[in-house]
Short mmCIF file of C-alpha atoms in Angstrom, two decimals:
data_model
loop_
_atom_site.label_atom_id
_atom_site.label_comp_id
_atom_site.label_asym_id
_atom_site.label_seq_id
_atom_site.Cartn_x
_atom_site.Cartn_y
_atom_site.Cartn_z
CA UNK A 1 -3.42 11.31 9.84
CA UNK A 2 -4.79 14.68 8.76
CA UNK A 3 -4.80 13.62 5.16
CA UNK A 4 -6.68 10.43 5.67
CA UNK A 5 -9.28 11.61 8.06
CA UNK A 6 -9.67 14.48 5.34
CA UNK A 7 -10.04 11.99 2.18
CA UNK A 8 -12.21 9.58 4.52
CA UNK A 9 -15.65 10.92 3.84
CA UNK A 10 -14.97 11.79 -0.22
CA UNK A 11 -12.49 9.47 -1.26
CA UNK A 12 -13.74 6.49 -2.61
CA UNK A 13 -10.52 4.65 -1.35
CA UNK A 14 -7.27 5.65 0.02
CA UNK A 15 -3.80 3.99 -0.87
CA UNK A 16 -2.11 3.73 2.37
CA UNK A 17 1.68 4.92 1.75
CA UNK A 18 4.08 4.38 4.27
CA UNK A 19 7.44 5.94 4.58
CA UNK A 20 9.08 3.40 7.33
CA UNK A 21 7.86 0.82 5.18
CA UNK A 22 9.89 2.44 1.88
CA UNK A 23 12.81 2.85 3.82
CA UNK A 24 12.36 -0.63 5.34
CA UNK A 25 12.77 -1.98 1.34
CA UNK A 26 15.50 0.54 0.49
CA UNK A 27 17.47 -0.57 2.79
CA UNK A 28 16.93 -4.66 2.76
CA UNK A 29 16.07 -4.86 -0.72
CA UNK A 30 17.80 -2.35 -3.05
CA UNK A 31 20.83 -1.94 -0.82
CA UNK A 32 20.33 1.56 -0.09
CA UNK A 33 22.25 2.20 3.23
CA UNK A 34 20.91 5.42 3.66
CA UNK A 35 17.58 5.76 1.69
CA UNK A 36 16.78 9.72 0.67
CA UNK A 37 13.41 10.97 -0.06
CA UNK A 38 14.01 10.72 -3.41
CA UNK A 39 14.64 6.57 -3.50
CA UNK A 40 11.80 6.39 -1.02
CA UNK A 41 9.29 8.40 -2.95
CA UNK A 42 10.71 5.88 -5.92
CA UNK A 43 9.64 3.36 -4.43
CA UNK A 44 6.23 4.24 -3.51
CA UNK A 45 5.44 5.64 -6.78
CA UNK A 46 6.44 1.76 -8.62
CA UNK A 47 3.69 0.65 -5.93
CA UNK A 48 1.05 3.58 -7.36
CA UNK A 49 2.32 2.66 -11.06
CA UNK A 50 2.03 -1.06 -10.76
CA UNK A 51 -1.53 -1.11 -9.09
CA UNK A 52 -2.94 0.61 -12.55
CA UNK A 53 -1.57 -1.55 -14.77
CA UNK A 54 -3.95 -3.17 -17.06
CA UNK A 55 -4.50 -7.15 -17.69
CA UNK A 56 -4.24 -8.17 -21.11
CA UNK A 57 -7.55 -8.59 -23.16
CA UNK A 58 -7.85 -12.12 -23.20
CA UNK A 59 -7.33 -12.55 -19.57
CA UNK A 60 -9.55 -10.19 -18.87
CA UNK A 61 -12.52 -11.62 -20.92
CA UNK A 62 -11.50 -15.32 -19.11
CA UNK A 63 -11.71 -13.75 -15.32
CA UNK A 64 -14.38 -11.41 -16.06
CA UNK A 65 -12.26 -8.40 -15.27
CA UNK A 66 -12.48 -4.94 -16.27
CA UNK A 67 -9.87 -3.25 -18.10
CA UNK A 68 -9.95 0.24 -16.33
CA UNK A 69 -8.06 -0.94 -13.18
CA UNK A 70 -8.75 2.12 -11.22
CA UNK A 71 -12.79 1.30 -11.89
CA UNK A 72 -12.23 -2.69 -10.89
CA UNK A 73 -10.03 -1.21 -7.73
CA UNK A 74 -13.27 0.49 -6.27
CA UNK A 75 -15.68 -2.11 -7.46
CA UNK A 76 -14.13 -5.08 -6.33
CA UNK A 77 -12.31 -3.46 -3.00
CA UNK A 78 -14.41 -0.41 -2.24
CA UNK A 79 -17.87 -0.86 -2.37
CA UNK A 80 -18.78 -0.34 1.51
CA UNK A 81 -18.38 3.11 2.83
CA UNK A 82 -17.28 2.12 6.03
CA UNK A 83 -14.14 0.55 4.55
CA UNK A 84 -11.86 2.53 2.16
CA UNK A 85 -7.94 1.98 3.03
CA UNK A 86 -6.24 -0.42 0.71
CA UNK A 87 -2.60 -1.31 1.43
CA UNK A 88 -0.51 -2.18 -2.25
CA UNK A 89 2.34 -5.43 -1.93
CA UNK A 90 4.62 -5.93 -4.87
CA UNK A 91 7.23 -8.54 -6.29
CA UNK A 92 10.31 -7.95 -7.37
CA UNK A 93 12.05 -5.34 -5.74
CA UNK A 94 16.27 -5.97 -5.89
CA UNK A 95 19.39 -3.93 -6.54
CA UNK A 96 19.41 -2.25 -10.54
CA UNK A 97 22.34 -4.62 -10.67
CA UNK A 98 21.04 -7.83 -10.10
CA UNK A 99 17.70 -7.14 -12.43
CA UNK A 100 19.51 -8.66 -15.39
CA UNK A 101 21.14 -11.31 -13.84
CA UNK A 102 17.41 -12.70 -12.31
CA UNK A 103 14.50 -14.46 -13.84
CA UNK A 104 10.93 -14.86 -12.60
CA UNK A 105 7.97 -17.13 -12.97
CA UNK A 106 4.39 -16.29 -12.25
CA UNK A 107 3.94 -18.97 -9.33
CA UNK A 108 6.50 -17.98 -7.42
CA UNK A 109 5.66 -14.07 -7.73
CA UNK A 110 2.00 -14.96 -6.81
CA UNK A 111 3.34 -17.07 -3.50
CA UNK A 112 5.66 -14.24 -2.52
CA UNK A 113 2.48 -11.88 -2.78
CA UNK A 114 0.64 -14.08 -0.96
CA UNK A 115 3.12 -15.09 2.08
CA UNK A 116 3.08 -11.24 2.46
CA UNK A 117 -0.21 -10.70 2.54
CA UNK A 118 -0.26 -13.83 5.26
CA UNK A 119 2.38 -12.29 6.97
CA UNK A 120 1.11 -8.55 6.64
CA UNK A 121 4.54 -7.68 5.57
CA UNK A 122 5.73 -4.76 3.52
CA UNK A 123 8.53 -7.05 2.01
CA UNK A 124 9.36 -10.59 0.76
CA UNK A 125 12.32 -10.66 2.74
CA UNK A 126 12.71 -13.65 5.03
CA UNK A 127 8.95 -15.12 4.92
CA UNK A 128 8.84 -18.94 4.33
CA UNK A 129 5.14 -20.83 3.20
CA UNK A 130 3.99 -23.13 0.77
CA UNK A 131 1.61 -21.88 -1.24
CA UNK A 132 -0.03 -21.76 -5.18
CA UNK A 133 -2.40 -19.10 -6.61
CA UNK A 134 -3.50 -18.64 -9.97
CA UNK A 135 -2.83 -15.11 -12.05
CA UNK A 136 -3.78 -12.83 -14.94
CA UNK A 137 -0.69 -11.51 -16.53
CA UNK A 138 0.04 -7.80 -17.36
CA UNK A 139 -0.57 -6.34 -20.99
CA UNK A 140 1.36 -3.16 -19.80
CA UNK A 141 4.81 -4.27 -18.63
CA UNK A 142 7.10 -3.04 -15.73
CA UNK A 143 10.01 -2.42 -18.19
CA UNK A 144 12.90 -2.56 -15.08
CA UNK A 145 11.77 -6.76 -14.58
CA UNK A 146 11.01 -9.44 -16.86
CA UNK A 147 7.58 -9.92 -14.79
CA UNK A 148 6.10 -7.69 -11.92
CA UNK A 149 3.26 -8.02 -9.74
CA UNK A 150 1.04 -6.19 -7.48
CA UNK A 151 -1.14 -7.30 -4.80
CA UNK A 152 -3.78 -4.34 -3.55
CA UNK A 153 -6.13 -5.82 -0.57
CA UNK A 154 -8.61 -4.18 1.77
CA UNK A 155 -8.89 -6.07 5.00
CA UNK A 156 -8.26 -6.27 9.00
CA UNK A 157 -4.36 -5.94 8.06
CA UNK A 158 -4.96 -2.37 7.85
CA UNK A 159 -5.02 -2.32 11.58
CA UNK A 160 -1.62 -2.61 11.84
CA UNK A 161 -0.95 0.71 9.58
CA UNK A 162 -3.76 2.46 11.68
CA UNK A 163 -2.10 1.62 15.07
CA UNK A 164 1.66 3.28 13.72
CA UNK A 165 0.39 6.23 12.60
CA UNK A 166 -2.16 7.02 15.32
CA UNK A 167 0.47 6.14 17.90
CA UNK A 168 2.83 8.54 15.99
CA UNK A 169 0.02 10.95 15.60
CA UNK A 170 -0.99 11.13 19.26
CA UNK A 171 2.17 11.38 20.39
CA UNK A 172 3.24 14.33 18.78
CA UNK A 173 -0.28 16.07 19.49
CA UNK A 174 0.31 15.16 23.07
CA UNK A 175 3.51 17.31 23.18
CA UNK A 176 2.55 19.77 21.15
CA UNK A 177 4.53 19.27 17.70
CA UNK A 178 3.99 21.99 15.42
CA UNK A 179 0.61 23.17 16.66
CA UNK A 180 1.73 26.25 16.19
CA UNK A 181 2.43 25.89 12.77
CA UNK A 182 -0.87 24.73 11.80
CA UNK A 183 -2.86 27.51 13.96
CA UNK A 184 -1.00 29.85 11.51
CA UNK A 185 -3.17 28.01 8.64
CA UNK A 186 -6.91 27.63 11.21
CA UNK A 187 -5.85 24.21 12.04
CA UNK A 188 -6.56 24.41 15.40
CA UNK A 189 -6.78 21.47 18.75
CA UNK A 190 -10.39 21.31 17.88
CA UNK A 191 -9.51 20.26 14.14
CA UNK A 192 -7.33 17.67 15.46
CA UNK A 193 -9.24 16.37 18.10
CA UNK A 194 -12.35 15.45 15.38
CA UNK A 195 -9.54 14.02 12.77
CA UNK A 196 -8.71 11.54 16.27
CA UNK A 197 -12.57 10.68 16.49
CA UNK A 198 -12.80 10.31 12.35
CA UNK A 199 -9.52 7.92 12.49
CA UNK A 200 -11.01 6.10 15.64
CA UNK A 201 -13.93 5.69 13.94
CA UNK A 202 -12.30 3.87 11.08
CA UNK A 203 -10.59 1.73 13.35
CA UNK A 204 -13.70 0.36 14.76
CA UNK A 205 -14.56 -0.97 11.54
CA UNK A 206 -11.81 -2.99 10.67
CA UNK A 207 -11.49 -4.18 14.08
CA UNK A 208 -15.16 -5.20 13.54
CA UNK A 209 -14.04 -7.63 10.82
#
């Protein structure tokens, strides 16, 4: 909460990372009974990798895209101040086991992405719509699958993130979690208290949509 109400007024957009939501795939998709930080932290970072990969030349040039992603990221999902939290969706994740025993096609990754996005879901897992999308394939590939892909959106979704960690956030402020600790560093109630007005704030917008 801290960190977002911090990046908020310099950032020009903020990946929203969430930990339960790593777990959540750890767990239900890679088999990971008991996720560490370490397979968590895996996870997010194949999010952060895939959402900079570039699209190949030609499909670029056909689409009109850009081939610096991070530049077409804040054009295309960034450009109003008031709404800078982008949430990242990606197809496949499975066991290292079964990855060479499974095959892909473009139309079904792009339904998957999009029953999540439908859905709001951090996984694939157990979401059922027909659907077809068009695509631009990747020039640089995701070595561990035979095809990967990454869905990065902006919208009213976010809400959903906002509520979990505010809840969390406010909660542990209410009882007094590690105030202490951050005293020690001039982090004091006051800090807090205009982080919970910046994050409120930000709320408002996208429940404005």
């Amino acid at each position: 909460m801290l960190t977002m109400a911090s990046l908020a007024d310099v950032a020009h957009g903020i990946f929203m990372l969430q930990n339960d939501a790593a777990n959540l795939i750890c767990q239900k998709l890679l088999r990971i009974p008991h996720p560490s930080f370490d397979a968590m932290n895996g996870v997010l970072a194949a999010h952060l990798a895939s959402s900079f990969l570039a699209v190949d030349d030609g499909s670029a040039c056909r689409s009109g895209r850009t081939l610096d992603p991070l530049r077409e990221i804040c054009e295309r999902l960034c450009q109003h101040p008031a709404y800078k939290l982008l949430d990242i969706k990606m197809v496949p994740l499975m066991p290292h086991r079964s990855k060479k025993f499974s095959t892909h096609s473009w139309t079904g990754i792009v339904k998957h992405l999009h029953q999540m996005q439908v859905a709001n879901a951090a996984s694939e897992e157990g979401i059922d719509w027909d659907i077809s999308l068009t695509t631009d394939h990747g020039r640089t590939l995701n070595r561990a699958y035979d095809k990967t892909g990454t869905l990065i959106s902006n919208s009213k979704a976010m809400l959903q993130t906002l509520a979990i960690t505010m809840d969390k956030a406010y909660d542990m402020f209410s009882h007094g979690a590690y105030l202490h600790q951050y005293e020690r560093f001039g982090v004091d109630r006051d800090f807090f208290q205009e982080a919970f007005l910046r994050i409120d704030q930000i709320t408002q917008n996208y429940s404005s949509l």
